[in-house]
mmCIF file of C-alpha atoms in Angstrom:
data_model
loop_
_atom_site.group_PDB
_atom_site.id
_atom_site.type_symbol
_atom_site.label_atom_id
_atom_site.label_comp_id
_atom_site.label_asym_id
_atom_site.label_seq_id
_atom_site.Cartn_x
_atom_site.Cartn_y
_atom_site.Cartn_z
ATOM 1 C CA MET A 666 15.766 -8.707 18.970
ATOM 2 C CA PRO A 667 12.600 -9.363 17.001
ATOM 3 C CA LEU A 668 12.799 -10.363 13.353
ATOM 4 C CA THR A 669 12.841 -7.191 11.078
ATOM 5 C CA ILE A 670 11.351 -7.213 7.547
ATOM 6 C CA THR A 671 13.019 -4.806 5.226
ATOM 7 C CA SER A 672 12.113 -5.990 1.778
ATOM 8 C CA ARG A 673 8.763 -5.754 -0.235
ATOM 9 C CA SER A 674 9.588 -8.992 -1.860
ATOM 10 C CA ASN A 675 9.646 -10.862 1.467
ATOM 11 C CA PRO A 676 6.936 -13.549 1.082
ATOM 12 C CA ARG A 677 5.561 -13.049 4.558
ATOM 13 C CA TYR A 678 5.259 -9.375 4.070
ATOM 14 C CA ARG A 679 3.428 -9.886 0.682
ATOM 15 C CA GLY A 680 1.130 -12.376 2.406
ATOM 16 C CA TRP A 681 0.167 -9.847 5.128
ATOM 17 C CA VAL A 682 -0.607 -7.224 2.435
ATOM 18 C CA GLN A 683 -2.845 -9.571 0.624
ATOM 19 C CA LEU A 684 -4.889 -10.333 3.784
ATOM 20 C CA ARG A 685 -6.934 -7.234 2.991
ATOM 21 C CA SER A 686 -8.507 -9.455 0.300
ATOM 22 C CA ARG A 687 -11.260 -11.879 1.317
ATOM 23 C CA ARG A 688 -9.849 -14.481 -1.190
ATOM 24 C CA ALA A 689 -6.453 -14.331 0.539
ATOM 25 C CA ARG A 690 -8.051 -14.674 3.987
ATOM 26 C CA LYS A 691 -10.041 -17.692 2.796
ATOM 27 C CA ARG A 692 -6.938 -19.269 1.197
ATOM 28 C CA SER A 693 -4.698 -18.732 4.175
ATOM 29 C CA GLY A 694 -7.192 -19.031 7.016
ATOM 30 C CA GLU A 695 -5.644 -15.786 8.520
ATOM 31 C CA PHE A 696 -6.854 -12.269 9.041
ATOM 32 C CA LEU A 697 -5.634 -8.912 10.122
ATOM 33 C CA ILE A 698 -6.502 -7.029 13.310
ATOM 34 C CA ASP A 699 -5.769 -3.284 13.196
ATOM 35 C CA GLY A 700 -4.598 -1.506 16.303
ATOM 36 C CA ALA A 701 -3.736 -2.289 19.871
ATOM 37 C CA ARG A 702 -7.262 -1.986 21.278
ATOM 38 C CA ASP A 703 -8.712 -4.597 18.998
ATOM 39 C CA THR A 704 -5.747 -6.866 19.370
ATOM 40 C CA LEU A 705 -6.193 -6.815 23.122
ATOM 41 C CA ARG A 706 -9.850 -7.664 22.715
ATOM 42 C CA ALA A 707 -8.974 -10.530 20.492
ATOM 43 C CA ILE A 708 -6.479 -11.866 23.042
ATOM 44 C CA GLN A 709 -9.001 -11.475 25.835
ATOM 45 C CA SER A 710 -11.543 -13.415 23.709
ATOM 46 C CA GLY A 711 -9.174 -16.306 23.266
ATOM 47 C CA ILE A 712 -7.995 -15.436 19.764
ATOM 48 C CA ALA A 713 -4.239 -15.168 20.152
ATOM 49 C CA PRO A 714 -2.445 -13.555 17.194
ATOM 50 C CA HIS A 715 0.628 -15.530 15.990
ATOM 51 C CA GLU A 716 2.291 -12.430 14.570
ATOM 52 C CA VAL A 717 2.212 -8.878 15.987
ATOM 53 C CA LEU A 718 3.618 -6.368 13.431
ATOM 54 C CA CYS A 719 5.078 -2.971 14.463
ATOM 55 C CA SER A 720 6.902 -0.337 12.397
ATOM 56 C CA ALA A 721 10.612 -0.507 13.036
ATOM 57 C CA ASP A 722 10.811 3.274 13.706
ATOM 58 C CA CYS A 723 8.534 3.000 16.621
ATOM 59 C CA ASP A 724 10.094 3.222 20.069
ATOM 60 C CA TRP A 725 8.439 0.091 21.155
ATOM 61 C CA GLU A 726 10.878 -0.553 23.976
ATOM 62 C CA ALA A 727 10.058 2.663 25.696
ATOM 63 C CA VAL A 728 6.211 2.585 25.643
ATOM 64 C CA SER A 729 4.242 2.501 28.824
ATOM 65 C CA SER A 730 3.378 -0.967 29.958
ATOM 66 C CA GLU A 731 -0.002 0.359 31.044
ATOM 67 C CA SER A 732 -1.000 1.600 27.589
ATOM 68 C CA GLU A 733 -2.947 -0.685 25.164
ATOM 69 C CA PHE A 734 0.055 -0.579 22.835
ATOM 70 C CA GLY A 735 2.443 -1.396 25.599
ATOM 71 C CA GLN A 736 0.320 -4.323 26.772
ATOM 72 C CA VAL A 737 0.208 -5.719 23.239
ATOM 73 C CA ILE A 738 3.919 -5.302 22.769
ATOM 74 C CA ALA A 739 4.654 -6.970 26.105
ATOM 75 C CA TRP A 740 2.304 -9.876 25.195
ATOM 76 C CA ALA A 741 3.955 -10.189 21.774
ATOM 77 C CA ARG A 742 7.431 -10.299 23.211
ATOM 78 C CA ALA A 743 6.468 -12.847 25.912
ATOM 79 C CA ASN A 744 4.959 -15.030 23.143
ATOM 80 C CA ASP A 745 7.759 -14.541 20.662
ATOM 81 C CA ALA A 746 5.234 -12.945 18.196
ATOM 82 C CA LEU A 747 6.708 -9.524 17.632
ATOM 83 C CA ILE A 748 7.940 -8.688 14.136
ATOM 84 C CA LEU A 749 9.249 -5.238 13.112
ATOM 85 C CA ILE A 750 8.619 -3.868 9.573
ATOM 86 C CA ALA A 751 10.688 -1.191 7.880
ATOM 87 C CA ALA A 752 8.872 2.215 8.322
ATOM 88 C CA SER A 753 8.566 2.558 4.530
ATOM 89 C CA LEU A 754 6.787 -0.783 4.205
ATOM 90 C CA PHE A 755 4.408 -0.581 7.213
ATOM 91 C CA PRO A 756 1.711 1.689 5.696
ATOM 92 C CA ALA A 757 0.864 -1.071 3.163
ATOM 93 C CA VAL A 758 0.202 -3.557 5.920
ATOM 94 C CA CYS A 759 -2.110 -1.186 7.838
ATOM 95 C CA TYR A 760 -3.911 0.337 4.810
ATOM 96 C CA GLY A 761 -7.108 1.981 5.854
ATOM 97 C CA GLN A 762 -5.717 2.436 9.374
ATOM 98 C CA ARG A 763 -2.493 4.316 8.692
ATOM 99 C CA ASP A 764 -2.213 5.725 12.188
ATOM 100 C CA SER A 765 -2.312 2.194 13.648
ATOM 101 C CA GLN A 766 0.924 1.490 15.734
ATOM 102 C CA VAL A 767 0.417 -2.316 15.497
ATOM 103 C CA VAL A 768 -1.299 -4.830 13.148
ATOM 104 C CA SER A 769 -1.734 -8.349 14.274
ATOM 105 C CA VAL A 770 -2.156 -11.572 12.302
ATOM 106 C CA ALA A 771 -4.404 -14.269 13.639
ATOM 107 C CA SER A 772 -6.034 -17.524 12.413
ATOM 108 C CA VAL A 773 -9.661 -17.617 11.500
ATOM 109 C CA ALA A 774 -11.508 -19.150 14.327
ATOM 110 C CA SER A 775 -12.882 -22.711 13.566
ATOM 111 C CA GLY A 776 -16.190 -23.937 14.844
ATOM 112 C CA ASP A 777 -18.565 -21.212 13.662
ATOM 113 C CA SER A 778 -21.339 -23.820 13.423
ATOM 114 C CA LEU A 779 -24.692 -23.871 14.985
ATOM 115 C CA ALA A 780 -23.927 -27.240 16.536
ATOM 116 C CA SER A 781 -21.308 -25.598 18.671
ATOM 117 C CA LEU A 782 -23.372 -22.446 19.514
ATOM 118 C CA SER A 783 -24.685 -22.380 23.028
ATOM 119 C CA VAL A 784 -27.280 -19.796 24.236
ATOM 120 C CA PRO A 785 -29.130 -19.202 27.565
ATOM 121 C CA GLN A 786 -32.733 -19.973 28.160
ATOM 122 C CA ASN A 787 -34.181 -16.654 26.865
ATOM 123 C CA PRO A 788 -31.642 -15.608 24.335
ATOM 124 C CA LEU A 789 -31.541 -12.452 22.391
ATOM 125 C CA ILE A 790 -30.130 -13.437 18.986
ATOM 126 C CA VAL A 791 -29.181 -11.209 16.000
ATOM 127 C CA ILE A 792 -29.373 -12.786 12.570
ATOM 128 C CA LEU A 793 -27.702 -10.944 9.627
ATOM 129 C CA ASP A 794 -28.924 -12.187 6.269
ATOM 130 C CA GLY A 795 -26.983 -11.204 3.187
ATOM 131 C CA ILE A 796 -25.373 -8.134 4.611
ATOM 132 C CA GLU A 797 -22.946 -6.780 2.045
ATOM 133 C CA LYS A 798 -20.928 -4.026 3.672
ATOM 134 C CA PRO A 799 -18.335 -4.989 6.314
ATOM 135 C CA GLY A 800 -18.822 -1.619 8.000
ATOM 136 C CA ASN A 801 -22.548 -2.546 8.595
ATOM 137 C CA VAL A 802 -21.652 -5.965 9.840
ATOM 138 C CA GLY A 803 -19.154 -4.420 12.381
ATOM 139 C CA ALA A 804 -21.506 -1.737 13.430
ATOM 140 C CA ILE A 805 -24.295 -4.197 14.208
ATOM 141 C CA TYR A 806 -21.843 -6.395 16.190
ATOM 142 C CA ARG A 807 -20.966 -3.315 18.215
ATOM 143 C CA THR A 808 -24.659 -2.688 18.990
ATOM 144 C CA ALA A 809 -25.308 -6.411 19.738
ATOM 145 C CA ASP A 810 -22.483 -6.313 22.236
ATOM 146 C CA ALA A 811 -23.832 -3.012 23.752
ATOM 147 C CA VAL A 812 -27.300 -4.503 24.400
ATOM 148 C CA GLY A 813 -26.050 -7.783 25.717
ATOM 149 C CA ALA A 814 -27.138 -9.952 22.795
ATOM 150 C CA ASP A 815 -26.297 -13.581 23.271
ATOM 151 C CA ALA A 816 -25.171 -14.506 19.765
ATOM 152 C CA VAL A 817 -25.010 -13.397 16.154
ATOM 153 C CA ILE A 818 -25.898 -15.755 13.322
ATOM 154 C CA LEU A 819 -24.815 -15.017 9.763
ATOM 155 C CA THR A 820 -26.855 -16.419 6.894
ATOM 156 C CA GLY A 821 -26.507 -15.849 3.108
ATOM 157 C CA THR A 822 -23.715 -13.435 3.918
ATOM 158 C CA THR A 823 -21.604 -11.890 1.245
ATOM 159 C CA THR A 824 -18.933 -10.495 3.515
ATOM 160 C CA ASP A 825 -17.038 -12.180 6.371
ATOM 161 C CA ARG A 826 -16.755 -11.013 9.956
ATOM 162 C CA PHE A 827 -12.959 -11.175 9.765
ATOM 163 C CA ASN A 828 -12.861 -8.433 7.184
ATOM 164 C CA PRO A 829 -10.535 -5.784 8.673
ATOM 165 C CA ASN A 830 -13.243 -3.112 8.222
ATOM 166 C CA ALA A 831 -15.835 -5.217 9.952
ATOM 167 C CA ILE A 832 -13.387 -5.698 12.920
ATOM 168 C CA ARG A 833 -12.601 -2.048 13.102
ATOM 169 C CA ALA A 834 -16.222 -0.938 12.882
ATOM 170 C CA SER A 835 -17.134 -3.376 15.672
ATOM 171 C CA VAL A 836 -14.342 -2.024 17.926
ATOM 172 C CA GLY A 837 -13.194 -5.664 18.285
ATOM 173 C CA THR A 838 -16.575 -7.052 19.463
ATOM 174 C CA VAL A 839 -16.824 -9.122 16.284
ATOM 175 C CA LEU A 840 -14.115 -11.229 17.799
ATOM 176 C CA ALA A 841 -15.854 -11.667 21.152
ATOM 177 C CA LEU A 842 -19.503 -12.367 20.484
ATOM 178 C CA PRO A 843 -20.504 -15.989 19.980
ATOM 179 C CA THR A 844 -21.116 -16.429 16.233
ATOM 180 C CA ALA A 845 -22.450 -19.148 13.956
ATOM 181 C CA ILE A 846 -22.816 -19.410 10.206
ATOM 182 C CA GLY A 847 -25.525 -21.421 8.508
ATOM 183 C CA ASP A 848 -27.989 -21.628 5.626
ATOM 184 C CA HIS A 849 -31.615 -20.479 6.030
ATOM 185 C CA ALA A 850 -33.136 -23.970 6.437
ATOM 186 C CA THR A 851 -30.533 -25.098 8.959
ATOM 187 C CA VAL A 852 -30.864 -21.935 11.047
ATOM 188 C CA ALA A 853 -34.645 -22.024 10.936
ATOM 189 C CA HIS A 854 -34.683 -25.622 12.184
ATOM 190 C CA TRP A 855 -32.092 -24.849 14.910
ATOM 191 C CA LEU A 856 -34.338 -22.033 16.158
ATOM 192 C CA ALA A 857 -37.507 -24.104 16.011
ATOM 193 C CA GLU A 858 -35.900 -26.942 18.040
ATOM 194 C CA ARG A 859 -35.208 -24.454 20.814
ATOM 195 C CA SER A 860 -38.632 -22.664 20.601
ATOM 196 C CA ILE A 861 -37.012 -19.398 19.671
ATOM 197 C CA ARG A 862 -39.365 -16.936 17.998
ATOM 198 C CA VAL A 863 -38.304 -15.345 14.734
ATOM 199 C CA ALA A 864 -38.955 -11.661 14.108
ATOM 200 C CA LEU A 865 -38.220 -10.245 10.702
ATOM 201 C CA ALA A 866 -37.404 -6.543 10.004
ATOM 202 C CA ARG A 867 -39.368 -5.632 6.988
ATOM 203 C CA VAL A 868 -40.600 -2.308 5.566
ATOM 204 C CA ASP A 869 -43.995 -3.980 5.160
ATOM 205 C CA GLY A 870 -44.116 -5.575 8.538
ATOM 206 C CA GLU A 871 -47.550 -6.075 10.103
ATOM 207 C CA ARG A 872 -46.745 -4.362 13.401
ATOM 208 C CA SER A 873 -44.507 -1.794 14.831
ATOM 209 C CA TYR A 874 -41.374 -2.783 16.711
ATOM 210 C CA TRP A 875 -42.811 -0.762 19.610
ATOM 211 C CA ASP A 876 -45.480 -3.483 19.926
ATOM 212 C CA LEU A 877 -43.144 -6.418 19.563
ATOM 213 C CA PRO A 878 -42.551 -8.413 22.760
ATOM 214 C CA LEU A 879 -38.816 -8.922 23.030
ATOM 215 C CA THR A 880 -38.333 -10.327 26.536
ATOM 216 C CA GLU A 881 -38.670 -14.024 25.655
ATOM 217 C CA ALA A 882 -36.393 -16.131 23.442
ATOM 218 C CA ILE A 883 -36.172 -14.370 20.163
ATOM 219 C CA ALA A 884 -34.033 -14.149 16.955
ATOM 220 C CA ILE A 885 -34.311 -10.808 15.187
ATOM 221 C CA VAL A 886 -33.487 -10.953 11.423
ATOM 222 C CA PHE A 887 -32.035 -7.997 9.482
ATOM 223 C CA GLY A 888 -31.642 -8.209 5.731
ATOM 224 C CA ASN A 889 -29.605 -7.079 2.805
ATOM 225 C CA GLU A 890 -29.021 -3.360 2.524
ATOM 226 C CA ALA A 891 -30.644 -2.962 -0.841
ATOM 227 C CA GLU A 892 -33.165 -5.754 -1.048
ATOM 228 C CA GLY A 893 -34.112 -6.525 2.554
ATOM 229 C CA LEU A 894 -35.187 -10.031 3.452
ATOM 230 C CA GLY A 895 -35.988 -12.600 0.792
ATOM 231 C CA SER A 896 -38.858 -15.021 0.744
ATOM 232 C CA GLN A 897 -36.849 -17.907 2.247
ATOM 233 C CA TRP A 898 -37.737 -16.637 5.742
ATOM 234 C CA GLU A 899 -41.493 -16.813 4.901
ATOM 235 C CA ARG A 900 -41.292 -20.598 4.885
ATOM 236 C CA ALA A 901 -40.850 -20.951 8.634
ATOM 237 C CA PRO A 902 -42.975 -19.569 11.479
ATOM 238 C CA HIS A 903 -42.210 -15.878 11.987
ATOM 239 C CA GLU A 904 -43.670 -12.437 12.669
ATOM 240 C CA ALA A 905 -42.645 -9.374 10.646
ATOM 241 C CA PHE A 906 -42.352 -5.922 12.115
ATOM 242 C CA GLN A 907 -41.464 -2.447 10.810
ATOM 243 C CA ILE A 908 -39.852 0.721 12.119
ATOM 244 C CA PRO A 909 -42.410 3.509 11.689
ATOM 245 C CA MET A 910 -41.094 6.226 9.323
ATOM 246 C CA ALA A 911 -42.519 9.737 9.328
ATOM 247 C CA GLY A 912 -40.491 11.146 6.383
ATOM 248 C CA ILE A 913 -40.251 10.267 2.682
ATOM 249 C CA ALA A 914 -37.703 7.481 3.198
ATOM 250 C CA ASP A 915 -39.239 3.946 3.739
ATOM 251 C CA SER A 916 -36.319 2.536 5.759
ATOM 252 C CA LEU A 917 -33.104 3.252 7.635
ATOM 253 C CA ASN A 918 -29.580 2.003 7.135
ATOM 254 C CA VAL A 919 -29.532 -1.608 8.360
ATOM 255 C CA SER A 920 -27.099 -0.933 11.098
ATOM 256 C CA VAL A 921 -29.269 2.024 12.377
ATOM 257 C CA SER A 922 -32.353 -0.212 12.126
ATOM 258 C CA ALA A 923 -30.529 -2.848 14.172
ATOM 259 C CA ALA A 924 -29.508 -0.287 16.822
ATOM 260 C CA VAL A 925 -33.095 1.075 17.148
ATOM 261 C CA VAL A 926 -34.698 -2.367 17.559
ATOM 262 C CA LEU A 927 -31.968 -3.972 19.740
ATOM 263 C CA PHE A 928 -32.032 -1.104 22.253
ATOM 264 C CA GLU A 929 -35.807 -1.520 22.423
ATOM 265 C CA ALA A 930 -35.087 -5.138 23.290
ATOM 266 C CA ARG A 931 -32.629 -3.930 25.872
ATOM 267 C CA ARG A 932 -35.210 -1.562 27.346
ATOM 268 C CA GLN A 933 -37.896 -4.262 27.586
ATOM 269 C CA ARG A 934 -35.517 -6.831 29.080
ATOM 270 C CA SER A 935 -34.216 -4.345 31.735
ATOM 271 C CA ILE A 936 -37.855 -3.629 32.779
ATOM 272 C CA ASP A 937 -38.576 -7.327 33.123
ATOM 273 C CA GLY A 938 -35.225 -8.038 34.725
ATOM 274 C CA VAL A 939 -34.244 -10.383 31.920
#
């Protein structure tokens, strides 16, 4: 039988609850994955949880082996990773996702460096600069995955992609897309070395995104929700574009902006067979 946790004072249990905090994730090097679907996507992406948590009142032995939950339970049992938690304690572990049947614990992936990032000849790269809300980070990852982007690069970020809300908003794609983290100067140099054009999403951009060629190697940069992109991107070769706005608002939510522009890239690349 799997180990069963019954006490709130259990140090492992307390550690799992604390993983909702970025400080705890940074200190422990671990993060939470809510739900069977995202756990499966993590496993398929090579991120194997070392603990799979399930409420003790769940009939985990009788679930269909074909369901996502059943597949996760079978994997966890085969890898000696299944841990049961008393039903009264489980909601605190899956806070924010209370209907989740399972919560997994995995180690933060190492190697999110530009040096280890490999992209094809004409890559479509998404750069997120200083994005604050994990829900926006996750939503943009989901769009990047949908359009076939080759990588996501995080610069000046104030959130982390292993935030449970980011993982959930991305429907697990945040665990699958190649990702790197770097400062502005390092990222700009990396792009220049590979002759990858830089396009900045700005409300005062010189041209519309409709007129932006997106079939060649390009990195599209989206900035902070409140302040947009800072002047640091002006120091390297770039082109700025805007999304034409017909109403009184001058911009869209950053995740919506990313979806609009990235699907235009998808359209252009599909026409050109890229």
